[in-house]
Short mmCIF file of C-alpha atoms in Angstrom, two decimals:
data_model
loop_
_atom_site.label_atom_id
_atom_site.label_comp_id
_atom_site.label_asym_id
_atom_site.label_seq_id
_atom_site.Cartn_x
_atom_site.Cartn_y
_atom_site.Cartn_z
CA UNK A 1 -6.82 81.83 -27.83
CA UNK A 2 -10.36 81.45 -28.72
CA UNK A 3 -11.72 79.28 -25.41
CA UNK A 4 -15.67 78.16 -26.28
CA UNK A 5 -18.11 76.06 -23.93
CA UNK A 6 -19.85 73.05 -26.01
CA UNK A 7 -21.43 70.92 -25.70
CA UNK A 8 -20.78 66.47 -27.28
CA UNK A 9 -23.34 65.46 -29.87
CA UNK A 10 -22.75 61.96 -30.42
CA UNK A 11 -25.67 61.28 -27.23
CA UNK A 12 -29.06 62.47 -25.49
CA UNK A 13 -26.61 63.51 -22.63
CA UNK A 14 -25.55 66.55 -24.19
CA UNK A 15 -21.06 66.14 -22.49
CA UNK A 16 -19.81 70.13 -22.20
CA UNK A 17 -16.54 70.11 -22.63
CA UNK A 18 -14.14 73.23 -23.74
CA UNK A 19 -12.44 73.89 -27.03
CA UNK A 20 -9.32 75.10 -26.90
CA UNK A 21 -7.40 77.33 -30.29
CA UNK A 22 -4.87 78.24 -31.24
CA UNK A 23 -4.48 80.97 -33.50
CA UNK A 24 -4.15 79.95 -36.85
CA UNK A 25 -2.32 82.48 -38.36
CA UNK A 26 0.60 80.15 -35.95
CA UNK A 27 0.48 76.80 -37.44
CA UNK A 28 1.01 76.70 -40.92
CA UNK A 29 -0.98 72.33 -41.71
CA UNK A 30 -4.02 71.59 -41.27
CA UNK A 31 -4.29 69.18 -37.93
CA UNK A 32 -5.78 68.67 -34.46
CA UNK A 33 -2.66 69.78 -31.69
CA UNK A 34 -2.20 73.27 -34.05
CA UNK A 35 -5.73 73.96 -34.56
CA UNK A 36 -8.02 72.24 -31.59
CA UNK A 37 -7.83 70.77 -28.17
CA UNK A 38 -9.87 69.86 -25.55
CA UNK A 39 -10.79 70.86 -22.78
CA UNK A 40 -13.14 69.52 -19.24
CA UNK A 41 -15.57 71.28 -18.55
CA UNK A 42 -14.73 71.01 -14.32
CA UNK A 43 -17.75 71.33 -13.21
CA UNK A 44 -19.59 68.06 -15.14
CA UNK A 45 -18.55 65.43 -12.66
CA UNK A 46 -19.51 62.69 -15.50
CA UNK A 47 -16.43 64.17 -18.40
CA UNK A 48 -16.64 62.78 -21.06
CA UNK A 49 -16.72 59.13 -23.05
CA UNK A 50 -14.65 57.93 -25.68
CA UNK A 51 -17.24 59.05 -28.20
CA UNK A 52 -17.20 62.77 -26.67
CA UNK A 53 -13.35 63.23 -26.91
CA UNK A 54 -14.27 62.48 -30.92
CA UNK A 55 -15.29 65.80 -30.93
CA UNK A 56 -11.84 67.47 -31.56
CA UNK A 57 -10.03 65.33 -33.81
CA UNK A 58 -13.77 65.45 -36.07
CA UNK A 59 -13.21 69.36 -35.84
CA UNK A 60 -9.93 69.49 -37.22
CA UNK A 61 -9.47 65.15 -38.87
CA UNK A 62 -8.06 65.68 -42.28
CA UNK A 63 -10.69 64.08 -44.27
CA UNK A 64 -13.11 66.66 -43.20
CA UNK A 65 -15.08 68.40 -46.39
CA UNK A 66 -13.93 71.79 -46.73
CA UNK A 67 -14.94 71.48 -50.57
CA UNK A 68 -18.66 72.51 -51.78
CA UNK A 69 -19.90 70.97 -55.48
CA UNK A 70 -23.19 69.96 -57.87
CA UNK A 71 -22.04 65.83 -58.73
CA UNK A 72 -18.12 66.15 -58.79
CA UNK A 73 -17.36 70.28 -59.83
CA UNK A 74 -16.40 72.01 -56.46
CA UNK A 75 -18.24 75.41 -56.27
CA UNK A 76 -18.87 78.45 -53.19
CA UNK A 77 -21.74 76.77 -51.00
CA UNK A 78 -23.46 79.27 -51.75
CA UNK A 79 -23.10 78.45 -55.70
CA UNK A 80 -24.83 74.75 -54.69
CA UNK A 81 -26.87 75.81 -52.32
CA UNK A 82 -28.64 78.32 -54.78
CA UNK A 83 -27.95 75.32 -57.92
CA UNK A 84 -29.88 72.75 -55.48
CA UNK A 85 -33.05 75.82 -54.43
CA UNK A 86 -33.60 76.33 -58.78
CA UNK A 87 -33.84 72.37 -59.04
CA UNK A 88 -36.71 71.88 -55.79
CA UNK A 89 -37.83 75.10 -57.14
CA UNK A 90 -38.78 73.59 -60.10
CA UNK A 91 -40.45 70.36 -58.68
CA UNK A 92 -43.55 69.68 -56.76
CA UNK A 93 -43.26 70.30 -53.59
CA UNK A 94 -44.51 66.04 -52.83
CA UNK A 95 -41.88 64.80 -54.14
CA UNK A 96 -39.23 66.12 -52.01
CA UNK A 97 -38.57 65.21 -48.87
CA UNK A 98 -36.25 66.51 -46.38
CA UNK A 99 -33.86 64.42 -43.14
CA UNK A 100 -32.40 65.58 -39.82
CA UNK A 101 -29.97 65.17 -38.44
CA UNK A 102 -30.96 64.38 -34.48
CA UNK A 103 -27.45 66.79 -33.63
CA UNK A 104 -29.22 70.16 -35.15
CA UNK A 105 -30.43 72.66 -33.19
CA UNK A 106 -33.85 73.67 -33.53
CA UNK A 107 -33.18 76.94 -35.55
CA UNK A 108 -31.70 74.40 -38.35
CA UNK A 109 -34.57 72.82 -37.94
CA UNK A 110 -37.58 75.37 -37.89
CA UNK A 111 -35.32 76.45 -40.74
CA UNK A 112 -35.72 72.97 -42.09
CA UNK A 113 -39.69 73.06 -41.56
CA UNK A 114 -40.12 76.61 -43.81
CA UNK A 115 -38.17 75.43 -46.30
CA UNK A 116 -40.44 72.95 -46.82
CA UNK A 117 -43.63 74.87 -46.04
CA UNK A 118 -41.39 76.91 -49.36
CA UNK A 119 -42.05 73.93 -51.21
CA UNK A 120 -44.80 73.60 -50.28
CA UNK A 121 -43.80 69.64 -49.04
CA UNK A 122 -44.42 68.20 -46.45
CA UNK A 123 -41.88 65.10 -46.17
CA UNK A 124 -39.94 65.71 -43.89
CA UNK A 125 -38.07 63.06 -41.02
CA UNK A 126 -35.83 62.83 -38.03
CA UNK A 127 -32.82 60.66 -38.65
CA UNK A 128 -32.37 58.48 -36.83
CA UNK A 129 -35.30 57.02 -37.72
CA UNK A 130 -35.66 54.79 -34.20
CA UNK A 131 -35.81 58.45 -32.03
CA UNK A 132 -38.98 59.29 -33.55
CA UNK A 133 -40.44 56.70 -30.54
CA UNK A 134 -39.68 58.96 -28.19
CA UNK A 135 -40.10 62.45 -29.78
CA UNK A 136 -43.66 62.85 -27.40
CA UNK A 137 -41.72 61.60 -24.66
CA UNK A 138 -42.00 64.14 -21.24
CA UNK A 139 -38.26 64.42 -19.18
CA UNK A 140 -39.15 65.55 -15.41
CA UNK A 141 -35.12 63.92 -13.99
CA UNK A 142 -32.47 65.76 -13.26
CA UNK A 143 -28.46 63.98 -13.86
CA UNK A 144 -28.02 65.39 -10.78
CA UNK A 145 -30.12 63.39 -8.42
CA UNK A 146 -29.38 60.46 -10.47
CA UNK A 147 -25.92 61.04 -9.01
CA UNK A 148 -27.28 60.93 -6.05
CA UNK A 149 -30.34 57.99 -6.05
CA UNK A 150 -31.46 56.00 -3.60
CA UNK A 151 -33.26 53.41 -6.32
CA UNK A 152 -32.14 53.95 -10.53
CA UNK A 153 -34.36 52.07 -12.17
CA UNK A 154 -32.06 51.40 -15.62
CA UNK A 155 -34.79 50.15 -18.26
CA UNK A 156 -32.26 48.90 -21.34
CA UNK A 157 -29.17 49.62 -21.42
CA UNK A 158 -28.18 53.04 -21.10
CA UNK A 159 -24.67 52.75 -20.29
CA UNK A 160 -23.07 51.43 -23.70
CA UNK A 161 -26.27 53.98 -24.98
CA UNK A 162 -25.22 56.66 -23.07
CA UNK A 163 -21.62 56.24 -21.90
CA UNK A 164 -21.02 59.37 -19.54
CA UNK A 165 -24.54 58.05 -17.40
CA UNK A 166 -22.59 55.30 -16.25
CA UNK A 167 -20.68 57.77 -13.61
CA UNK A 168 -23.93 59.14 -12.60
CA UNK A 169 -25.22 55.88 -11.81
CA UNK A 170 -22.43 54.09 -9.97
CA UNK A 171 -21.75 56.93 -8.34
CA UNK A 172 -24.96 56.91 -6.49
CA UNK A 173 -24.75 53.19 -6.30
CA UNK A 174 -21.57 53.74 -3.96
CA UNK A 175 -23.15 55.93 -1.44
CA UNK A 176 -24.81 52.71 0.93
CA UNK A 177 -25.92 50.33 0.88
CA UNK A 178 -29.33 50.82 0.57
CA UNK A 179 -28.52 52.15 -3.31
CA UNK A 180 -29.17 50.24 -5.25
CA UNK A 181 -29.62 49.78 -9.72
CA UNK A 182 -32.09 48.35 -10.73
CA UNK A 183 -32.40 46.34 -15.13
CA UNK A 184 -34.94 45.55 -16.59
CA UNK A 185 -34.76 44.00 -19.62
CA UNK A 186 -35.12 41.38 -22.22
CA UNK A 187 -31.47 41.45 -23.52
CA UNK A 188 -28.76 40.45 -20.88
CA UNK A 189 -26.65 44.00 -22.04
CA UNK A 190 -23.45 45.84 -20.29
CA UNK A 191 -25.62 47.72 -17.45
CA UNK A 192 -27.10 44.56 -16.32
CA UNK A 193 -23.20 43.84 -14.94
CA UNK A 194 -23.69 46.43 -12.37
CA UNK A 195 -27.45 46.20 -12.30
CA UNK A 196 -29.07 44.28 -8.04
CA UNK A 197 -31.89 42.86 -8.98
CA UNK A 198 -31.11 41.95 -13.11
CA UNK A 199 -34.32 41.66 -14.43
CA UNK A 200 -35.12 40.29 -18.33
CA UNK A 201 -38.70 39.66 -19.00
CA UNK A 202 -39.03 38.20 -22.56
CA UNK A 203 -38.64 39.86 -24.97
CA UNK A 204 -42.36 41.34 -25.89
CA UNK A 205 -43.85 41.26 -22.03
CA UNK A 206 -41.75 44.79 -21.43
CA UNK A 207 -44.34 46.64 -21.16
CA UNK A 208 -46.56 43.70 -18.93
CA UNK A 209 -43.60 43.19 -16.68
CA UNK A 210 -43.21 47.89 -16.34
CA UNK A 211 -47.39 47.57 -15.71
CA UNK A 212 -47.08 43.93 -13.26
CA UNK A 213 -43.91 46.24 -10.95
CA UNK A 214 -46.17 49.87 -11.58
CA UNK A 215 -49.82 47.48 -9.78
CA UNK A 216 -47.47 45.76 -7.00
CA UNK A 217 -45.87 49.28 -6.73
CA UNK A 218 -48.64 50.33 -5.98
CA UNK A 219 -50.01 47.97 -3.48
CA UNK A 220 -51.18 44.49 -5.45
CA UNK A 221 -49.57 42.00 -3.39
CA UNK A 222 -46.91 39.99 -5.57
CA UNK A 223 -49.13 36.70 -5.28
CA UNK A 224 -51.28 37.85 -6.98
CA UNK A 225 -48.86 38.63 -9.89
CA UNK A 226 -48.38 36.22 -13.45
CA UNK A 227 -44.73 36.14 -12.83
CA UNK A 228 -44.45 33.47 -14.43
CA UNK A 229 -45.24 34.75 -17.67
CA UNK A 230 -41.90 36.56 -16.92
CA UNK A 231 -39.15 34.42 -16.05
CA UNK A 232 -38.51 37.14 -13.35
CA UNK A 233 -38.23 34.82 -9.59
CA UNK A 234 -40.44 36.50 -6.26
CA UNK A 235 -37.48 36.61 -4.61
CA UNK A 236 -35.76 39.13 -7.20
CA UNK A 237 -39.34 41.22 -7.99
CA UNK A 238 -39.92 41.72 -5.10
CA UNK A 239 -36.35 43.23 -4.36
CA UNK A 240 -37.24 45.49 -6.52
CA UNK A 241 -40.98 47.30 -5.20
CA UNK A 242 -38.66 47.05 -2.25
CA UNK A 243 -36.31 48.83 -4.06
CA UNK A 244 -39.00 50.75 -5.07
CA UNK A 245 -40.46 51.49 -2.27
CA UNK A 246 -37.69 52.37 0.42
CA UNK A 247 -36.28 54.99 -1.34
CA UNK A 248 -39.26 57.19 0.20
CA UNK A 249 -39.54 59.37 -3.98
CA UNK A 250 -35.40 59.25 -3.94
CA UNK A 251 -34.97 58.20 -7.48
CA UNK A 252 -35.03 57.21 -10.86
CA UNK A 253 -36.55 55.77 -13.33
CA UNK A 254 -33.90 56.05 -16.88
CA UNK A 255 -35.28 54.52 -20.18
CA UNK A 256 -32.89 54.33 -23.22
CA UNK A 257 -34.81 51.71 -25.42
CA UNK A 258 -32.15 51.20 -28.71
CA UNK A 259 -33.05 48.40 -30.44
CA UNK A 260 -33.84 46.59 -27.55
CA UNK A 261 -38.04 46.64 -27.42
CA UNK A 262 -41.07 46.15 -28.81
CA UNK A 263 -42.73 48.90 -28.49
CA UNK A 264 -40.58 51.47 -27.25
CA UNK A 265 -43.14 55.04 -26.72
CA UNK A 266 -45.56 52.67 -25.24
CA UNK A 267 -42.71 50.76 -22.75
CA UNK A 268 -42.55 54.86 -21.62
CA UNK A 269 -45.14 55.46 -20.94
CA UNK A 270 -45.60 52.69 -18.66
CA UNK A 271 -42.16 53.47 -17.66
CA UNK A 272 -43.05 56.74 -16.25
CA UNK A 273 -46.37 55.86 -14.67
CA UNK A 274 -44.05 53.24 -13.22
CA UNK A 275 -42.15 56.51 -11.87
CA UNK A 276 -44.84 58.37 -10.71
CA UNK A 277 -45.97 55.50 -8.77
CA UNK A 278 -43.15 54.77 -6.18
CA UNK A 279 -42.48 59.31 -6.74
CA UNK A 280 -39.77 58.86 -8.03
CA UNK A 281 -38.17 60.77 -11.16
CA UNK A 282 -38.10 59.96 -15.54
CA UNK A 283 -35.77 60.20 -17.99
CA UNK A 284 -35.86 58.82 -21.52
CA UNK A 285 -32.16 58.64 -23.27
CA UNK A 286 -32.38 59.43 -27.20
CA UNK A 287 -29.79 58.18 -29.79
CA UNK A 288 -29.27 61.84 -31.17
CA UNK A 289 -27.88 64.85 -28.94
CA UNK A 290 -31.47 67.15 -29.34
CA UNK A 291 -33.92 64.48 -30.41
CA UNK A 292 -37.20 64.99 -29.49
CA UNK A 293 -36.82 68.77 -29.41
CA UNK A 294 -35.90 68.60 -33.21
CA UNK A 295 -39.12 66.15 -33.09
CA UNK A 296 -41.39 67.85 -31.22
CA UNK A 297 -41.79 70.67 -33.82
CA UNK A 298 -42.04 68.35 -36.60
CA UNK A 299 -44.65 67.76 -35.17
CA UNK A 300 -46.51 70.87 -34.49
CA UNK A 301 -46.06 71.71 -37.97
CA UNK A 302 -48.05 69.02 -39.34
CA UNK A 303 -44.54 66.87 -41.65
CA UNK A 304 -44.96 63.28 -42.82
CA UNK A 305 -43.03 61.06 -40.80
CA UNK A 306 -44.33 57.59 -42.47
CA UNK A 307 -44.84 59.40 -45.42
CA UNK A 308 -41.08 60.38 -45.91
CA UNK A 309 -40.03 56.98 -44.78
CA UNK A 310 -42.54 55.56 -47.22
CA UNK A 311 -41.80 57.51 -50.16
CA UNK A 312 -37.76 56.43 -49.52
CA UNK A 313 -38.08 53.34 -49.98
CA UNK A 314 -41.31 53.23 -52.43
CA UNK A 315 -38.62 55.52 -54.59
CA UNK A 316 -41.72 58.05 -55.72
CA UNK A 317 -39.24 60.99 -54.81
CA UNK A 318 -37.61 63.90 -56.83
CA UNK A 319 -35.55 65.18 -54.70
CA UNK A 320 -33.85 64.52 -51.06
CA UNK A 321 -32.03 66.45 -48.98
CA UNK A 322 -31.00 65.01 -46.24
CA UNK A 323 -28.84 68.11 -43.57
CA UNK A 324 -25.92 67.07 -40.90
CA UNK A 325 -26.71 62.67 -41.35
CA UNK A 326 -26.79 60.18 -44.01
CA UNK A 327 -29.22 58.45 -45.12
CA UNK A 328 -27.73 56.30 -47.02
CA UNK A 329 -26.08 54.00 -43.89
CA UNK A 330 -29.15 55.09 -41.17
CA UNK A 331 -32.21 54.14 -44.06
CA UNK A 332 -30.31 51.12 -46.00
CA UNK A 333 -32.56 49.81 -48.76
CA UNK A 334 -33.84 53.31 -50.22
CA UNK A 335 -34.47 54.35 -53.28
CA UNK A 336 -32.85 58.05 -54.71
CA UNK A 337 -33.66 59.91 -56.64
CA UNK A 338 -32.28 61.60 -59.47
CA UNK A 339 -31.97 64.93 -57.33
CA UNK A 340 -29.55 63.96 -53.99
CA UNK A 341 -28.98 67.30 -51.81
CA UNK A 342 -26.29 66.57 -48.61
CA UNK A 343 -24.39 68.64 -46.30
CA UNK A 344 -22.15 67.45 -43.79
CA UNK A 345 -18.06 67.17 -42.22
CA UNK A 346 -16.50 63.74 -43.57
CA UNK A 347 -17.27 60.65 -46.72
CA UNK A 348 -19.84 58.46 -45.11
CA UNK A 349 -22.29 56.39 -47.15
CA UNK A 350 -24.22 59.38 -49.23
CA UNK A 351 -21.28 60.64 -50.55
CA UNK A 352 -20.33 59.98 -53.56
CA UNK A 353 -23.26 59.28 -54.45
CA UNK A 354 -24.82 62.54 -53.61
CA UNK A 355 -25.57 66.08 -57.03
CA UNK A 356 -25.30 68.26 -54.25
CA UNK A 357 -22.37 68.83 -51.56
CA UNK A 358 -22.05 71.69 -48.67
CA UNK A 359 -20.01 71.25 -45.85
CA UNK A 360 -21.24 72.35 -42.69
CA UNK A 361 -20.45 72.87 -38.75
CA UNK A 362 -20.34 70.08 -36.11
CA UNK A 363 -22.62 70.86 -33.28
CA UNK A 364 -20.37 71.59 -31.44
CA UNK A 365 -19.17 74.25 -33.51
CA UNK A 366 -22.41 76.26 -33.83
CA UNK A 367 -24.26 79.05 -32.47
CA UNK A 368 -28.47 78.06 -30.98
CA UNK A 369 -30.64 76.46 -29.21
CA UNK A 370 -30.91 72.51 -28.53
CA UNK A 371 -33.15 70.79 -26.31
CA UNK A 372 -32.39 70.09 -22.97
CA UNK A 373 -32.86 66.22 -21.56
CA UNK A 374 -33.47 67.49 -18.07
CA UNK A 375 -36.20 69.14 -19.98
CA UNK A 376 -34.98 72.77 -20.54
CA UNK A 377 -32.75 74.53 -23.08
CA UNK A 378 -29.11 74.80 -23.74
CA UNK A 379 -28.53 77.65 -25.82
CA UNK A 380 -24.71 77.28 -28.32
CA UNK A 381 -23.33 80.96 -27.47
CA UNK A 382 -19.84 80.53 -28.38
CA UNK A 383 -19.43 79.07 -32.39
CA UNK A 384 -16.32 78.20 -33.54
CA UNK A 385 -16.50 77.20 -36.86
CA UNK A 386 -14.47 75.39 -39.20
CA UNK A 387 -13.27 78.35 -42.03
CA UNK A 388 -15.05 77.65 -45.28
CA UNK A 389 -17.94 75.94 -43.49
CA UNK A 390 -21.82 77.32 -42.69
CA UNK A 391 -24.62 75.86 -39.96
CA UNK A 392 -27.40 74.68 -42.05
CA UNK A 393 -30.20 77.99 -40.89
CA UNK A 394 -27.35 80.05 -42.49
CA UNK A 395 -27.07 77.33 -46.37
CA UNK A 396 -30.86 77.07 -45.86
CA UNK A 397 -31.39 81.18 -46.59
CA UNK A 398 -29.48 80.52 -49.90
CA UNK A 399 -31.17 77.41 -51.19
CA UNK A 400 -34.80 79.75 -50.15
CA UNK A 401 -33.85 83.10 -51.91
CA UNK A 402 -34.32 84.25 -49.11
CA UNK A 403 -34.12 85.41 -45.03
CA UNK A 404 -35.40 82.20 -43.11
CA UNK A 405 -36.82 84.26 -40.00
CA UNK A 406 -36.87 81.78 -36.44
CA UNK A 407 -40.69 82.01 -35.90
CA UNK A 408 -40.29 84.28 -31.19
CA UNK A 409 -41.87 81.56 -29.61
CA UNK A 410 -39.13 79.36 -30.43
CA UNK A 411 -39.14 77.45 -27.12
CA UNK A 412 -42.70 77.25 -26.48
CA UNK A 413 -43.57 75.64 -28.54
CA UNK A 414 -41.24 72.61 -28.08
CA UNK A 415 -41.83 73.68 -23.97
CA UNK A 416 -45.33 72.96 -25.01
CA UNK A 417 -45.91 70.46 -27.58
CA UNK A 418 -48.55 67.60 -25.93
CA UNK A 419 -49.26 64.47 -28.57
CA UNK A 420 -52.18 62.65 -28.67
CA UNK A 421 -52.84 59.01 -28.02
CA UNK A 422 -51.11 57.21 -30.81
CA UNK A 423 -47.72 56.27 -31.21
CA UNK A 424 -45.32 59.05 -33.67
CA UNK A 425 -43.98 55.23 -35.57
CA UNK A 426 -45.13 52.02 -36.63
CA UNK A 427 -43.82 48.88 -34.04
CA UNK A 428 -43.11 45.92 -35.15
CA UNK A 429 -43.67 42.66 -33.19
CA UNK A 430 -40.98 40.89 -32.11
CA UNK A 431 -41.45 37.10 -33.78
CA UNK A 432 -41.58 33.66 -31.86
CA UNK A 433 -38.48 31.71 -33.47
CA UNK A 434 -35.84 29.68 -32.11
CA UNK A 435 -33.37 32.42 -32.91
CA UNK A 436 -33.69 36.50 -32.57
CA UNK A 437 -31.49 39.17 -34.28
CA UNK A 438 -31.73 41.87 -31.39
CA UNK A 439 -29.55 45.85 -32.15
CA UNK A 440 -26.40 45.79 -30.06
CA UNK A 441 -24.40 49.28 -29.19
CA UNK A 442 -21.26 50.45 -28.79
CA UNK A 443 -19.72 52.64 -26.51
CA UNK A 444 -17.30 53.71 -28.81
CA UNK A 445 -19.78 54.00 -32.20
CA UNK A 446 -22.77 56.34 -31.93
CA UNK A 447 -26.91 55.65 -34.14
CA UNK A 448 -25.48 54.45 -37.85
CA UNK A 449 -22.31 54.99 -36.84
CA UNK A 450 -21.57 56.93 -39.74
CA UNK A 451 -19.06 59.39 -38.06
CA UNK A 452 -16.99 56.92 -35.59
CA UNK A 453 -17.05 54.07 -37.95
CA UNK A 454 -15.46 56.25 -41.23
CA UNK A 455 -13.83 57.55 -40.00
CA UNK A 456 -9.35 56.53 -37.75
CA UNK A 457 -9.06 58.72 -34.95
CA UNK A 458 -5.05 59.39 -33.51
CA UNK A 459 -6.64 58.26 -29.43
CA UNK A 460 -8.49 56.27 -30.06
CA UNK A 461 -7.69 52.71 -30.90
CA UNK A 462 -11.06 51.42 -32.25
CA UNK A 463 -10.83 47.25 -31.98
CA UNK A 464 -11.40 44.83 -34.97
CA UNK A 465 -14.77 43.58 -33.59
CA UNK A 466 -16.89 46.47 -34.51
CA UNK A 467 -18.62 44.80 -37.18
CA UNK A 468 -18.70 41.78 -35.20
CA UNK A 469 -22.34 39.41 -33.16
CA UNK A 470 -21.88 38.88 -30.08
CA UNK A 471 -22.78 35.28 -29.64
CA UNK A 472 -22.78 32.52 -26.73
CA UNK A 473 -20.93 29.52 -26.90
CA UNK A 474 -23.13 27.37 -26.12
CA UNK A 475 -24.56 28.47 -29.77
CA UNK A 476 -20.83 28.79 -31.21
CA UNK A 477 -20.53 25.14 -30.76
CA UNK A 478 -24.29 24.50 -32.05
CA UNK A 479 -22.99 25.73 -35.62
CA UNK A 480 -19.61 24.67 -35.17
CA UNK A 481 -17.99 27.86 -34.55
CA UNK A 482 -14.35 28.68 -33.01
CA UNK A 483 -12.85 32.21 -31.88
CA UNK A 484 -12.03 34.13 -35.10
CA UNK A 485 -14.93 32.50 -37.41
CA UNK A 486 -16.91 34.95 -39.79
CA UNK A 487 -20.52 34.32 -39.64
CA UNK A 488 -23.10 34.80 -42.49
CA UNK A 489 -26.74 36.03 -40.95
CA UNK A 490 -29.23 36.55 -42.92
CA UNK A 491 -32.81 38.33 -42.07
CA UNK A 492 -34.96 37.18 -45.06
CA UNK A 493 -34.64 40.61 -46.59
CA UNK A 494 -30.99 41.04 -46.29
CA UNK A 495 -27.40 39.35 -45.79
CA UNK A 496 -24.31 40.26 -43.68
CA UNK A 497 -20.40 38.58 -43.11
CA UNK A 498 -20.02 39.60 -39.85
CA UNK A 499 -17.27 38.24 -36.60
CA UNK A 500 -17.98 37.17 -33.73
CA UNK A 501 -17.95 38.11 -30.10
CA UNK A 502 -17.99 34.58 -28.25
CA UNK A 503 -19.94 36.48 -24.80
CA UNK A 504 -20.75 33.76 -21.78
CA UNK A 505 -23.33 36.17 -20.63
CA UNK A 506 -25.30 36.36 -24.28
CA UNK A 507 -28.42 34.44 -24.97
CA UNK A 508 -28.39 31.25 -26.45
CA UNK A 509 -30.97 32.29 -28.51
CA UNK A 510 -29.76 35.72 -29.51
CA UNK A 511 -27.57 37.47 -31.35
CA UNK A 512 -26.53 40.95 -30.49
CA UNK A 513 -26.29 42.22 -33.80
CA UNK A 514 -23.50 46.12 -34.15
CA UNK A 515 -25.94 49.01 -35.17
CA UNK A 516 -23.53 50.76 -36.13
CA UNK A 517 -22.98 48.87 -38.93
CA UNK A 518 -24.63 49.06 -42.28
CA UNK A 519 -24.98 46.20 -43.93
CA UNK A 520 -26.66 45.72 -40.16
CA UNK A 521 -29.61 47.57 -40.81
CA UNK A 522 -30.40 46.11 -44.52
CA UNK A 523 -31.47 42.91 -42.34
CA UNK A 524 -33.89 45.22 -40.48
CA UNK A 525 -36.37 46.87 -42.84
CA UNK A 526 -37.50 49.80 -41.82
CA UNK A 527 -40.01 51.22 -43.45
CA UNK A 528 -42.42 48.68 -41.92
CA UNK A 529 -40.13 48.97 -38.84
CA UNK A 530 -38.94 52.14 -38.15
CA UNK A 531 -37.69 51.17 -34.22
CA UNK A 532 -35.37 48.21 -35.28
CA UNK A 533 -37.49 46.42 -33.31
CA UNK A 534 -35.93 42.80 -32.83
CA UNK A 535 -35.99 40.16 -36.12
CA UNK A 536 -35.71 37.00 -37.32
CA UNK A 537 -32.11 35.59 -37.78
CA UNK A 538 -30.84 32.49 -39.47
CA UNK A 539 -26.68 32.49 -39.45
CA UNK A 540 -24.35 30.45 -40.08
CA UNK A 541 -20.72 29.84 -41.14
CA UNK A 542 -19.28 32.28 -43.57
#
C-alpha cells in the first residue's frame, strides 16, 4: 500500500499530511474508501483544518474531471495539448496571456515562463491576484517559535485565512499569564476575539498606526503620538507596547492581509519594521500555498503582471491559458478570448467556456518544489497522481513541442530575489462613506472557492450560509432586515444577492462579504483594485 508524505494546497501554512493508497486492483469502484485515506503527520502539532481535510476527498472525488477535451470532443491529453500549442504558435505573442495558480510548483511556474518566452509573450500573472502584493516580502519567522512566543502580534484575520496557525498562537497564549496575542485590524474579526488588546484603527489608517507603534517601541513617548486619529485608547496602546518590550525579542509579527487593508505591500513593509524594532520575527501569509515563490519567478523573468490583468479586462487577447486556476472565478468580468485553454481537476466556473481542457494533478499529488512560508524550500518528493493526469510542466512539453528544461539555479532565483521600492501591484484608496464592503474569509473556503464551493464533501457539511454576508443587528434593524432575509449589495459596477448572518461583533458601518463567492468578487473591480481593497457599497432588502 503506497503511503506518501505531502502538503496541503489551501493556504501558506503548507500543512503536512499523509495519503495512504489501497491498491486499485483490489477495488472496482472509484470512491474515497477504496483508493485514498488521509492521515495526520504526528510530528506536526497543528494538524489540518477543515479545508485541508478536503484534500483526501478531492483526490478521488466522484466529480473529478479525468478526460481531456477539445471543444466537447474527448481526446488524449497529449493530443489536446499539441492542438492548443499549434493554435498558440499561429498567434502574436503579445495577444497571448498565461495565468498561474498559487498552488503550482516552482518547476511548473518555470515551465510556463519558458513557454511564454518561446511564444514571445510577457503576459503572465499569478492568481489569486490578491497574493501579488506579498510576493516580494521575506519572512524570517518559523512556526515552532510562534507556539512558544511571549507575544504574537497578528495583523489581519489570520485565524480565518490560515486556520491552523490558530493552534500555534493559542499554544503560546496558554503558556503563562504574560503570554499574549495583540490583534491589529481595521475590521473586527475572528482573530480579534482572542486578542488582548484588539486594536482597530480606522480603515485607511493601519499603515500610520503600525508606524506609530514602531515609534513608541523605539522610545517616542505615547503622549507625542496622535492616538485620537486611530480611535485607540492610550491604555490599550500602552499595553501593546509593554507586550512587545516585555517579550525581550521572543515574539512574532504575523500579517495575513486577506481583503482588509488599503495597501497590503506597504503595511507588510511597515510590519517588518515593527518586528525589527521589537527584536521580533516576521511572517506574511498568502492565500495560495506557493504564491510568493511563483511571484518571484515571474518578476525575475520580467513578466508583465499589470499588463496581463489590463488585457484580460479590455478583451485585447486572442488566447488565454489558465494553469490550475479559474480566471472566471478569480477575476469575474474578464473578456474571454477566442482560445481559452484550461487545466484543472474539477468542474468550476470556467470549465464550460474552455476551448481546450486538460486534467492535471493537485499540488499534493505532485513531485516538485514549493517556496516555504518559513523562507525555506519544501520538496514534494513522493507523487501520487491520479490515472491519466499530468503535472503542468509535463503538459507544457506537449504544448511547446519540445522538452522544457528547468534552470539548475531555480532556488537561488527565488531565495535571492530583490524588489525595488515600488509596490508590486496598484492599490486603491479606501472610500470614506457611510457603508463599506469588506472582503471576508471562511474557514471552510479557500480563495475564490473554486474547489471548496463547487464540490460537495461527504465528511464536512458546509453550512448553508456560505453565500451570506455578516452584518450587525444595528444595521439590519435600520433597514428593516430580519434573520432569514436576503439582501442586494451594489458597488456601482455589479450587484449581488446574498443571505445575511447577524453578528454583534461586526461594526455597524461595515458589511463583511464572502470572497469565495463569485458574485461577491464581481463587486470588486480587479482591473483597478487587484488587492480587493474595501469598497463603497449600498444594500437593500432583496
